[in-house]
XYZ file of C-alpha atoms in Angstrom:
717
model
C -17.749 13.473 -8.306
C -15.929 15.651 -10.813
C -17.689 18.059 -13.180
C -18.203 16.937 -16.764
C -15.452 18.374 -19.054
C -16.524 21.214 -21.328
C -15.384 22.233 -24.804
C -13.199 24.862 -23.151
C -11.537 22.184 -21.035
C -10.872 20.108 -24.148
C -9.359 23.081 -25.976
C -7.041 23.864 -23.080
C -5.833 20.260 -22.973
C -5.423 20.016 -26.750
C -3.493 23.329 -26.884
C -1.163 22.023 -24.195
C -0.562 18.803 -26.163
C 0.274 20.586 -29.442
C 1.882 23.632 -27.787
C -0.774 26.014 -29.105
C -0.439 24.996 -32.772
C -3.591 25.700 -34.809
C -5.238 22.385 -35.728
C -7.877 23.769 -38.095
C -7.800 22.624 -41.736
C -8.968 24.647 -44.737
C -10.904 22.619 -47.322
C -11.068 23.456 -51.050
C -14.614 24.689 -50.344
C -13.187 27.291 -47.949
C -14.510 25.525 -44.836
C -12.359 25.881 -41.731
C -12.532 22.362 -40.277
C -12.119 22.256 -36.515
C -10.481 19.330 -34.723
C -13.565 18.828 -32.506
C -17.311 19.051 -33.146
C -20.100 18.966 -30.592
C -23.893 19.064 -30.666
C -23.710 22.878 -30.662
C -22.288 22.817 -34.183
C -25.484 21.400 -35.708
C -28.139 22.350 -33.180
C -30.387 23.989 -35.817
C -30.108 21.232 -38.432
C -32.608 18.381 -38.268
C -31.762 15.491 -40.634
C -34.958 13.621 -39.780
C -35.187 9.838 -40.051
C -34.388 7.483 -42.945
C -37.313 7.134 -45.340
C -38.931 10.390 -44.220
C -38.665 13.967 -45.475
C -36.253 15.593 -46.107
C -34.597 12.176 -46.723
C -31.199 13.379 -45.489
C -30.587 10.002 -43.828
C -31.733 7.927 -46.804
C -34.638 7.512 -49.218
C -35.751 4.211 -47.673
C -36.439 3.474 -44.026
C -34.509 0.186 -44.175
C -31.762 1.258 -46.651
C -29.105 -1.481 -46.990
C -30.502 -3.458 -44.062
C -33.377 -4.252 -46.416
C -31.465 -4.375 -49.700
C -27.823 -3.496 -50.445
C -26.833 -1.028 -53.112
C -26.600 -2.235 -56.709
C -23.117 -3.135 -57.950
C -23.104 -1.545 -61.384
C -19.707 -1.534 -63.113
C -19.240 0.995 -65.950
C -17.563 -0.620 -68.932
C -17.310 -0.737 -72.695
C -14.576 -2.448 -74.693
C -13.981 -1.533 -78.336
C -16.517 -3.819 -80.036
C -20.009 -4.906 -79.064
C -18.833 -8.538 -79.086
C -16.005 -7.937 -76.598
C -18.178 -5.777 -74.361
C -20.930 -8.384 -74.336
C -18.487 -11.095 -73.296
C -17.111 -8.866 -70.515
C -20.632 -8.065 -69.252
C -21.644 -11.713 -69.140
C -18.483 -12.679 -67.241
C -19.114 -9.959 -64.651
C -22.805 -10.790 -64.273
C -21.848 -14.389 -63.583
C -19.482 -13.214 -60.818
C -21.847 -11.034 -58.807
C -22.460 -7.810 -60.715
C -26.148 -6.810 -60.554
C -26.607 -4.214 -63.313
C -24.995 -3.042 -66.536
C -23.521 0.398 -67.120
C -22.426 1.027 -70.706
C -19.442 3.163 -71.707
C -19.587 4.286 -75.337
C -16.638 5.359 -77.434
C -16.151 9.024 -78.249
C -17.204 8.721 -81.881
C -20.583 7.448 -80.655
C -20.831 10.198 -78.037
C -20.297 12.873 -80.648
C -22.798 11.470 -83.148
C -20.362 10.144 -85.762
C -20.439 6.745 -87.436
C -17.170 4.821 -87.257
C -16.433 5.523 -90.945
C -16.452 9.305 -90.479
C -13.058 10.919 -91.234
C -13.082 12.969 -87.995
C -12.989 9.887 -85.751
C -10.114 7.866 -87.222
C -8.294 7.772 -83.861
C -11.329 7.499 -81.598
C -13.263 4.394 -82.655
C -13.430 1.816 -79.864
C -10.795 3.585 -77.783
C -12.620 4.756 -74.647
C -15.686 2.555 -74.811
C -17.791 0.483 -77.161
C -18.515 1.615 -80.725
C -22.249 1.615 -81.522
C -23.210 2.584 -85.065
C -26.431 0.610 -85.616
C -29.214 -1.344 -83.950
C -27.267 -4.448 -85.019
C -24.383 -3.332 -82.764
C -26.816 -2.835 -79.877
C -28.291 -6.307 -80.427
C -24.828 -7.850 -80.191
C -24.043 -5.773 -77.098
C -26.979 -7.350 -75.230
C -26.863 -10.811 -76.767
C -27.986 -13.435 -74.195
C -28.718 -10.640 -71.683
C -32.520 -10.498 -71.196
C -33.510 -6.826 -71.293
C -36.778 -7.516 -69.460
C -34.785 -8.706 -66.429
C -31.627 -6.560 -66.490
C -31.278 -2.916 -65.436
C -29.144 -1.069 -67.989
C -27.527 2.309 -67.418
C -26.154 4.197 -70.420
C -23.841 7.180 -70.115
C -24.905 9.145 -73.169
C -25.723 12.809 -73.674
C -24.879 14.245 -77.101
C -26.114 11.305 -79.190
C -28.773 10.388 -76.650
C -31.592 10.237 -79.237
C -30.108 7.550 -81.535
C -28.585 5.536 -78.674
C -31.862 5.338 -76.730
C -33.740 4.609 -79.956
C -31.315 1.747 -80.711
C -31.809 0.347 -77.198
C -35.588 0.388 -77.608
C -35.476 -1.279 -81.040
C -32.851 -3.848 -79.941
C -35.190 -4.799 -77.099
C -38.104 -5.091 -79.559
C -36.031 -7.447 -81.698
C -35.331 -9.436 -78.516
C -39.089 -9.637 -77.921
C -39.115 -7.147 -75.011
C -41.654 -4.323 -75.043
C -40.741 -0.787 -73.967
C -42.824 -0.887 -70.799
C -40.608 -3.665 -69.392
C -37.274 -1.866 -69.873
C -35.450 -0.858 -66.700
C -32.427 1.369 -66.353
C -31.216 4.913 -66.879
C -30.040 7.140 -69.705
C -27.769 9.970 -68.562
C -29.285 12.611 -70.876
C -27.706 15.493 -68.897
C -26.561 18.037 -71.455
C -26.104 21.112 -69.250
C -23.087 19.607 -67.485
C -21.604 18.837 -70.909
C -21.506 22.553 -71.682
C -19.798 23.126 -68.325
C -17.185 20.395 -68.132
C -17.254 17.228 -70.256
C -18.007 18.756 -73.679
C -19.444 15.698 -75.448
C -22.267 17.811 -76.804
C -23.487 17.930 -80.390
C -26.211 20.579 -80.653
C -26.468 24.082 -79.108
C -28.065 24.462 -75.656
C -31.662 25.283 -76.600
C -32.301 22.379 -79.018
C -30.417 20.151 -76.583
C -32.891 21.115 -73.871
C -35.771 20.304 -76.220
C -34.302 16.827 -76.722
C -34.311 16.265 -72.974
C -37.952 17.334 -72.648
C -38.937 15.023 -75.519
C -37.171 12.075 -73.882
C -38.832 12.736 -70.534
C -42.216 12.932 -72.276
C -41.666 9.744 -74.306
C -40.371 7.642 -71.424
C -43.091 8.892 -69.064
C -45.710 7.683 -71.555
C -44.066 4.455 -72.734
C -41.308 3.346 -70.340
C -42.596 3.603 -66.741
C -39.680 1.625 -65.254
C -36.960 3.590 -67.034
C -35.159 6.638 -65.606
C -35.275 9.331 -68.274
C -32.313 11.331 -67.004
C -29.342 10.952 -64.675
C -28.295 14.395 -63.529
C -24.535 14.214 -63.211
C -22.275 15.931 -60.737
C -19.619 13.288 -61.390
C -18.118 15.055 -64.377
C -18.002 18.347 -62.471
C -16.177 16.532 -59.674
C -13.686 15.108 -62.186
C -13.194 18.542 -63.748
C -12.117 19.934 -60.367
C -15.312 21.295 -58.817
C -15.505 21.719 -55.070
C -18.183 19.787 -53.177
C -20.290 22.961 -52.968
C -20.026 23.585 -56.720
C -20.820 19.971 -57.552
C -23.862 20.024 -55.281
C -25.211 23.406 -56.314
C -24.749 23.063 -60.069
C -26.056 19.481 -60.148
C -29.181 20.303 -58.160
C -29.684 23.457 -60.239
C -29.392 21.352 -63.425
C -32.091 19.036 -62.078
C -34.290 21.986 -61.236
C -33.898 23.322 -64.769
C -34.799 19.985 -66.376
C -37.871 19.625 -64.182
C -38.936 23.208 -64.928
C -38.524 22.693 -68.690
C -40.574 19.490 -68.590
C -43.327 21.280 -66.657
C -43.242 24.147 -69.162
C -43.783 21.557 -71.903
C -47.013 20.549 -70.157
C -45.885 17.541 -68.117
C -47.188 16.944 -64.592
C -44.202 17.039 -62.214
C -45.462 14.040 -60.259
C -45.761 12.008 -63.464
C -42.036 12.216 -64.289
C -40.087 13.367 -61.216
C -40.007 9.895 -59.685
C -37.933 8.684 -62.661
C -35.232 11.359 -62.356
C -31.969 10.101 -60.908
C -28.582 11.571 -60.018
C -24.921 10.652 -60.403
C -22.162 11.935 -58.109
C -18.390 11.539 -58.046
C -16.798 10.426 -54.795
C -13.324 11.696 -53.944
C -10.806 11.273 -51.158
C -12.158 13.768 -48.597
C -13.939 10.933 -46.819
C -16.312 12.734 -44.458
C -17.035 15.562 -46.915
C -18.163 13.032 -49.523
C -20.487 11.286 -47.047
C -21.984 14.629 -46.062
C -22.302 15.632 -49.736
C -24.739 12.815 -50.524
C -26.789 13.578 -47.411
C -26.864 17.282 -48.314
C -27.904 16.455 -51.889
C -31.021 14.660 -50.682
C -31.945 17.601 -48.452
C -31.426 20.108 -51.268
C -33.437 18.115 -53.819
C -36.305 17.696 -51.395
C -36.455 21.476 -50.894
C -36.220 22.197 -54.646
C -38.956 19.759 -55.628
C -41.193 20.869 -52.792
C -40.718 24.433 -54.036
C -41.671 23.415 -57.587
C -44.982 22.070 -56.319
C -44.380 18.310 -56.226
C -46.960 16.551 -54.053
C -45.882 12.918 -54.252
C -43.139 12.188 -51.705
C -41.432 9.940 -54.280
C -40.977 13.016 -56.491
C -38.924 14.629 -53.730
C -36.531 11.705 -53.120
C -33.065 12.040 -54.599
C -31.886 8.638 -55.789
C -28.283 8.465 -56.916
C -25.639 6.339 -58.544
C -22.038 7.064 -57.553
C -18.634 6.384 -59.036
C -15.299 6.545 -57.292
C -13.081 9.315 -58.584
C -11.110 8.762 -61.747
C -9.031 11.883 -61.214
C -7.808 10.611 -57.827
C -6.233 7.578 -59.527
C -2.506 7.898 -60.133
C -0.141 6.457 -62.696
C 2.653 6.290 -60.120
C 2.644 3.362 -57.655
C -0.755 2.331 -59.099
C -1.604 -0.375 -56.549
C -2.279 2.493 -54.149
C -5.344 3.104 -56.342
C -6.981 -0.001 -54.837
C -6.817 1.701 -51.437
C -8.096 5.002 -52.800
C -11.037 3.289 -54.482
C -11.888 1.408 -51.267
C -11.911 4.620 -49.221
C -14.129 6.336 -51.802
C -16.463 3.340 -52.059
C -16.928 3.380 -48.285
C -17.770 7.088 -48.429
C -20.394 6.449 -51.129
C -22.163 3.689 -49.211
C -21.955 5.460 -45.846
C -23.506 8.436 -47.647
C -26.398 6.266 -48.861
C -25.922 5.722 -52.610
C -28.373 3.453 -54.470
C -25.759 2.003 -56.841
C -22.016 2.213 -57.243
C -19.201 1.797 -59.750
C -15.693 1.280 -58.383
C -12.782 2.253 -60.625
C -10.004 -0.167 -61.463
C -6.417 0.419 -60.341
C -5.062 0.879 -63.882
C -7.592 3.421 -65.175
C -5.141 6.311 -64.818
C -3.114 4.528 -67.480
C -5.475 2.597 -69.764
C -8.762 0.715 -69.956
C -9.089 -1.844 -67.139
C -7.995 -5.420 -67.618
C -10.098 -8.372 -66.433
C -7.676 -8.649 -63.503
C -8.085 -5.047 -62.344
C -11.840 -4.978 -63.037
C -12.293 -8.045 -60.813
C -10.529 -6.308 -57.907
C -12.718 -3.233 -58.429
C -15.918 -5.282 -58.421
C -14.805 -7.408 -55.465
C -14.147 -4.239 -53.466
C -17.903 -3.759 -53.387
C -18.634 -7.420 -52.677
C -16.294 -7.353 -49.682
C -17.946 -4.191 -48.350
C -21.404 -5.746 -48.750
C -20.614 -9.193 -47.440
C -17.830 -8.755 -44.886
C -17.798 -5.244 -43.391
C -21.140 -5.065 -41.548
C -21.912 -1.733 -43.251
C -25.253 -3.067 -44.491
C -26.542 -3.961 -41.021
C -27.275 -0.433 -39.773
C -29.187 2.355 -41.499
C -27.137 5.572 -41.786
C -24.509 4.463 -39.262
C -22.847 7.903 -39.176
C -26.127 9.755 -38.602
C -25.812 11.775 -35.428
C -22.066 12.213 -35.773
C -21.443 15.810 -34.756
C -18.906 16.250 -37.552
C -21.082 14.644 -40.246
C -24.198 16.598 -39.298
C -22.275 19.883 -39.104
C -20.688 19.243 -42.521
C -24.066 18.328 -44.003
C -25.666 21.503 -42.641
C -22.804 23.681 -43.945
C -22.925 22.096 -47.409
C -26.682 22.661 -47.624
C -26.299 26.302 -46.583
C -23.428 27.094 -48.972
C -24.955 25.222 -51.919
C -28.249 27.068 -51.484
C -26.384 30.387 -51.756
C -24.918 29.270 -55.085
C -28.280 27.939 -56.315
C -29.732 31.368 -55.530
C -27.126 32.894 -57.875
C -28.246 30.497 -60.606
C -31.896 31.402 -60.041
C -31.047 35.111 -60.186
C -29.408 34.549 -63.586
C -32.622 33.040 -64.930
C -31.919 29.356 -64.372
C -29.115 26.996 -65.248
C -29.376 27.257 -69.046
C -28.909 31.026 -68.823
C -26.197 30.672 -66.177
C -24.250 28.174 -68.306
C -24.461 30.611 -71.244
C -22.581 33.224 -69.179
C -19.638 30.855 -68.775
C -19.617 31.505 -65.028
C -19.963 27.898 -63.784
C -17.301 26.595 -66.179
C -14.898 29.340 -65.135
C -15.556 28.707 -61.432
C -14.856 24.981 -61.798
C -11.693 25.623 -63.820
C -10.422 28.011 -61.148
C -11.089 25.406 -58.454
C -9.236 22.792 -60.546
C -6.219 25.051 -60.986
C -6.158 25.825 -57.259
C -6.246 22.101 -56.430
C -3.404 21.375 -58.837
C -1.177 24.096 -57.357
C -1.586 22.530 -53.903
C -0.586 19.133 -55.290
C 2.382 20.575 -57.175
C 3.580 22.404 -54.071
C 3.130 19.332 -51.863
C 0.515 20.982 -49.668
C -1.944 18.252 -50.697
C -0.176 14.926 -50.265
C -0.598 12.229 -52.917
C 1.126 9.103 -51.637
C 3.558 7.723 -54.183
C 3.369 10.894 -56.298
C 4.571 13.918 -54.348
C 5.514 12.049 -51.155
C 6.855 8.552 -50.445
C 7.664 8.148 -54.129
C 9.395 4.992 -55.348
C 12.819 5.230 -56.972
C 11.508 3.315 -59.979
C 7.975 2.437 -60.999
C 6.914 -1.182 -61.453
C 5.715 -2.235 -64.881
C 1.967 -2.816 -65.066
C 0.231 -4.905 -67.702
C -2.482 -2.840 -69.377
C -5.176 -3.372 -71.967
C -4.612 -1.931 -75.437
C -7.268 -1.612 -78.106
C -6.314 -2.061 -81.764
C -8.122 1.023 -83.002
C -7.568 0.301 -86.710
C -8.867 -3.270 -86.420
C -11.967 -2.160 -84.513
C -12.681 0.624 -86.989
C -12.313 -1.732 -89.958
C -14.783 -4.150 -88.380
C -17.291 -1.395 -87.682
C -17.024 -0.052 -91.235
C -17.695 -3.536 -92.619
C -20.785 -3.938 -90.418
C -22.046 -0.490 -91.394
C -21.785 -1.420 -95.058
C -23.652 -4.678 -94.438
C -26.499 -2.920 -92.587
C -26.846 -0.241 -95.255
C -26.888 -2.836 -98.011
C -29.614 -4.959 -96.384
C -32.057 -2.201 -95.366
C -34.969 -0.677 -97.266
C -33.184 2.497 -98.318
C -36.327 4.406 -99.346
C -38.076 3.686 -96.039
C -34.936 4.644 -94.099
C -34.567 7.946 -95.963
C -38.247 8.744 -95.441
C -37.904 8.168 -91.690
C -34.805 10.382 -91.549
C -36.595 13.130 -93.497
C -39.500 12.942 -91.039
C -37.013 13.361 -88.175
C -35.477 16.433 -89.799
C -38.920 17.903 -90.371
C -39.842 17.160 -86.762
C -36.880 19.234 -85.596
C -38.462 22.234 -87.344
C -42.184 21.678 -86.992
C -42.580 19.718 -83.757
C -43.234 16.115 -82.889
C -41.432 13.964 -80.364
C -37.850 13.498 -81.552
C -37.302 10.210 -79.750
C -40.457 8.738 -81.293
C -39.300 9.828 -84.749
C -35.805 8.414 -84.121
C -37.240 5.070 -82.969
C -39.006 4.813 -86.325
C -35.751 5.614 -88.143
C -33.940 2.980 -86.070
C -36.572 0.380 -87.010
C -35.546 1.031 -90.616
C -31.843 0.646 -89.657
C -30.761 4.258 -89.913
C -27.280 4.636 -88.441
C -26.283 6.721 -85.437
C -24.448 9.198 -87.655
C -27.403 9.497 -90.033
C -29.881 10.167 -87.222
C -27.525 12.753 -85.687
C -26.959 14.422 -89.062
C -30.711 14.553 -89.729
C -31.112 16.615 -86.562
C -27.979 18.647 -87.196
C -29.515 19.906 -90.459
C -31.884 22.007 -88.361
C -30.087 22.436 -85.032
C -26.493 22.897 -86.227
C -23.421 21.667 -84.327
C -22.121 23.495 -81.249
C -18.428 24.460 -81.031
C -16.364 26.016 -78.268
C -12.799 27.190 -77.682
C -11.438 26.967 -74.113
C -10.731 30.210 -72.292
C -8.545 29.183 -69.322
C -8.535 31.171 -66.092
C -5.500 33.284 -65.236
C -3.659 34.264 -62.083
C -4.185 31.131 -59.968
C -0.683 29.735 -60.376
C 0.966 33.140 -60.197
C -0.631 33.950 -56.854
C 0.002 30.471 -55.429
C 3.703 30.509 -56.374
C 4.411 34.184 -55.693
C 7.355 33.509 -53.362
C 8.426 30.102 -54.708
C 12.067 29.937 -55.773
C 11.600 27.257 -58.461
C 8.768 29.309 -59.944
C 11.156 32.265 -60.115
C 13.686 30.119 -61.989
C 11.067 29.089 -64.533
C 9.648 32.580 -65.092
C 13.201 33.937 -65.443
C 13.823 31.191 -68.008
C 10.715 32.160 -69.957
C 11.899 35.768 -70.036
C 15.368 34.683 -71.182
C 13.948 32.613 -74.042
C 11.686 35.551 -74.920
C 14.671 37.900 -75.171
C 16.447 35.460 -77.485
C 13.371 34.987 -79.713
C 12.372 38.634 -79.667
C 8.907 37.632 -78.402
C 7.335 35.415 -75.755
C 7.783 31.671 -76.368
C 4.558 30.330 -77.887
C 2.879 27.090 -76.906
C -0.301 25.763 -78.455
C -2.448 23.427 -76.336
C -4.049 20.980 -78.781
C -7.109 18.801 -78.104
C -7.312 16.378 -81.012
C -9.979 13.728 -81.466
C -13.418 13.652 -79.906
C -12.385 13.678 -76.232
C -13.912 16.727 -74.561
C -12.365 16.336 -71.095
C -10.322 19.519 -70.901
C -9.341 19.803 -67.226
C -5.690 18.944 -67.871
C -5.436 21.115 -70.976
C -6.968 24.089 -69.172
C -4.725 23.698 -66.113
C -1.639 23.641 -68.360
C -2.865 26.648 -70.347
C -3.593 28.552 -67.151
C -0.228 27.766 -65.545
C 1.892 28.407 -68.644
C 0.142 31.715 -69.238
C 0.940 32.765 -65.658
C 4.591 31.765 -66.229
C 4.849 34.161 -69.166
C 4.332 31.899 -72.185
C 2.146 33.083 -75.038
C -0.519 30.360 -74.850
C -2.730 29.478 -77.825
C -5.663 27.282 -76.771
C -6.873 25.225 -79.701
C -10.582 24.487 -80.012
C -11.866 21.114 -78.908
C -12.231 18.176 -81.313
C -9.544 19.142 -83.824
C -8.152 16.755 -86.413
C -4.333 16.537 -86.717
C -4.688 18.527 -89.950
C -6.529 21.325 -88.146
C -4.046 21.367 -85.262
C -1.101 21.490 -87.665
C -2.668 24.345 -89.645
C -3.310 26.315 -86.431
C 0.242 25.740 -85.182
C 1.617 27.018 -88.492
C -0.737 30.002 -88.561
C 0.369 31.135 -85.102
C 4.039 30.245 -85.674
C 4.268 28.414 -82.347
C 7.407 26.976 -80.799
C 5.729 24.057 -79.048
C 2.517 22.062 -79.440
C 1.346 20.410 -76.228
C -1.056 17.624 -77.243
C -3.466 16.628 -74.485
C -4.614 13.003 -74.610
C -7.084 11.324 -72.262
C -8.821 8.836 -74.520
C -6.046 6.623 -75.875
C -5.860 8.242 -79.316
C -2.256 9.349 -78.810
C -0.654 6.636 -80.948
C -2.763 7.653 -83.950
C -3.276 11.403 -83.668
C 0.041 12.734 -82.338
C 2.326 10.978 -84.859
C 0.067 12.261 -87.639
C 0.424 15.822 -86.311
C 4.227 15.469 -86.293
C 4.211 14.116 -89.854
C 2.119 17.045 -91.079
C 4.379 19.624 -89.415
C 7.440 18.014 -91.007
C 5.762 17.975 -94.424
C 5.097 21.695 -94.024
C 8.797 22.271 -93.371
C 8.292 22.948 -89.657
C 9.855 19.917 -88.038
C 11.480 22.435 -85.658
C 8.168 22.869 -83.813
C 8.477 20.774 -80.653
C 5.596 18.388 -79.987
C 4.950 17.166 -76.460
C 2.238 14.860 -75.093
C 0.403 14.960 -71.785
C -2.415 13.016 -70.168
C -3.330 9.369 -69.734
C -0.551 7.636 -71.674
C 0.650 4.136 -70.700
C 4.415 4.092 -69.981
C 4.875 1.268 -72.482
C 3.780 3.714 -75.205
C 6.502 6.238 -74.360
C 9.144 4.671 -76.621
C 6.681 4.521 -79.528
C 5.888 8.229 -79.111
C 9.549 9.207 -78.787
C 10.377 7.295 -81.962
C 7.514 9.158 -83.652
C 9.151 12.462 -82.684
C 7.454 13.405 -79.393
C 10.029 15.353 -77.342
C 8.361 15.470 -73.941
C 5.832 13.127 -72.298
C 3.999 14.135 -69.124
C 1.667 11.596 -67.544
C -0.736 11.899 -64.593
C 1.005 13.225 -61.489
C 3.472 15.368 -63.433
C 4.407 18.603 -61.676
C 3.248 21.448 -63.903
C 6.128 23.765 -63.000
C 8.629 21.010 -63.818
C 6.851 20.394 -67.133
C 7.491 24.043 -67.974
C 11.130 23.738 -66.915
C 11.518 20.738 -69.229
C 9.983 22.609 -72.156
C 12.375 25.501 -71.598
C 15.223 23.021 -71.996
C 13.650 21.849 -75.267
C 13.687 25.490 -76.371
C 17.427 25.704 -75.732
C 17.469 27.329 -72.290
C 20.059 26.108 -69.785
C 17.584 25.335 -67.011
C 19.111 24.181 -63.695
C 17.762 20.835 -62.465
C 15.252 20.835 -59.609
C 17.017 21.696 -56.357
C 20.002 23.440 -57.937
C 20.520 27.179 -57.915
C 17.517 27.871 -55.711
C 19.429 30.142 -53.345
C 20.612 32.214 -56.285
C 17.055 32.396 -57.627
C 15.815 33.628 -54.265
C 18.438 36.367 -54.200
């Protein structure tokens, strides 16, 4: 009988097979992943059993064997009528819960007739200005029987008030409402930027909502603490875990400081994580999150075991979707969906294949939804609780994520909690650095994206996409606003709004006051403005990280060509070439804009980062003030056909048609000709190589830039 092989025996055999080549892999988190894991790698980590503390293996003993996860597709289409029709079609075909996407005007607390949101209304979700809109949104959908999730943070007070009053008008009392409101403002200050008020009053709003829902809406989750948007902004798994759990800790601590019993509200807190393409890391991330939350809540003094269970919704990654060869996105979404369910999510949204280009069509949304149905009904995943529990690799990853995230949470605690830590700018800067590092690896081909930087097609296939007629939607919303204002009791409405403003100064529950204003048909913009009178409106200008691209490309020959080109243009101009990165409209997603600003700064451009939420008039004025050579307009929310042509028109009117305007972001290829005819001189969609974007802009500035692949030997010399 031969002796049992040891790890040393395996290593000797593996080294012989690969001729001594190192098989370890470095993750973005800095983990050195070995090719083999054994029980020794997780000997000190005990995940327990499903349904028992620390809930690493699941919050229920039976998990999906007892009940599968909820299929909850996130959607909102321009008008309440169109969204309602889409919801009812999906519910009829197997979807189990609603998840509402609002347009950016709604997110930022503006009515559709506000001049700042001309290009935003109905573009990236449904426009909701009044209770009447909310009633239409849920027409023929019984709110006493349907769980509704709403992704809303900045304008959370009027939106939740509208939901409550719409249910009342449907005959459904507050105590019967089920669902979740996101209500996670700290992550907005870090990554997504759809805030309205400064941090401190924003935190008061959250405490008031937790208090109100705890007293009146026992089935409703008062907050969904979101790591998803950190994930999409480029955070590593450790950053997403640590900052999300620390956000939850801060919200719980603030609610306790306001006099609430932790065990009265903690059971209604929920979480929301993004799921990317590192399959096993994402599975381990959800398991680690449950362990971390259990330890945090136990440390805060929670007694009820339900208070210590982390329940989470997940969404497959939007940033992993690619414009090029887009049917590959079906495969990516399937891989990510499997990671979410093997990690033990309670509900899931699967992205559609065309979402890197536009809003999903019925065709693509059906594939996305059916991805989950196939996993539930055909794969056998639901038959076994935590099927990867006990995997040496999974348990070792889980243990490492817990350990590293706790180190980062300790940094947050040392800073005085997450509100104070966010105020330092440290978490935002850390996530932006991670995003820039990820992008350099993609640009250099070290991280393979199939169909983008490897195995690319000679020509892309045309894909039918959904387009929203922004002007038509806005006109319809303005007409409905006028009708609501005309029919309401104006004196009673104004009195309710005045009471809300006074409550911001003197105390009183803000959600309760807003519900009363909504009953008198105050609009979303009016309720937001009533609070803004006291709280003010928060503004921020991006401050991109520096040095990431320069260090990553230090010995790259194409990089040398580009930086030499920048210097040559600078000598001709008598100064560095200037590029302004413009974020027009109400879209606060700034990952792409910050990566471009960071890279171009490292290449030697003089980079002017415009503040978020500019109008075309403000962007044009800033470009003129700084005498820039190029404006790079970043678009992620489908406002490009309205906002960018207006910017070009204004520059021409000012006599500066020589300023080059380029566009980057989520722009459907069928819109390229429209933008070129409007005067856009460079268009860079998802998957564009940042160094090649710079090379193209140098050509626009009159530099004779060699094409990719030419002159590299000379550049090296």
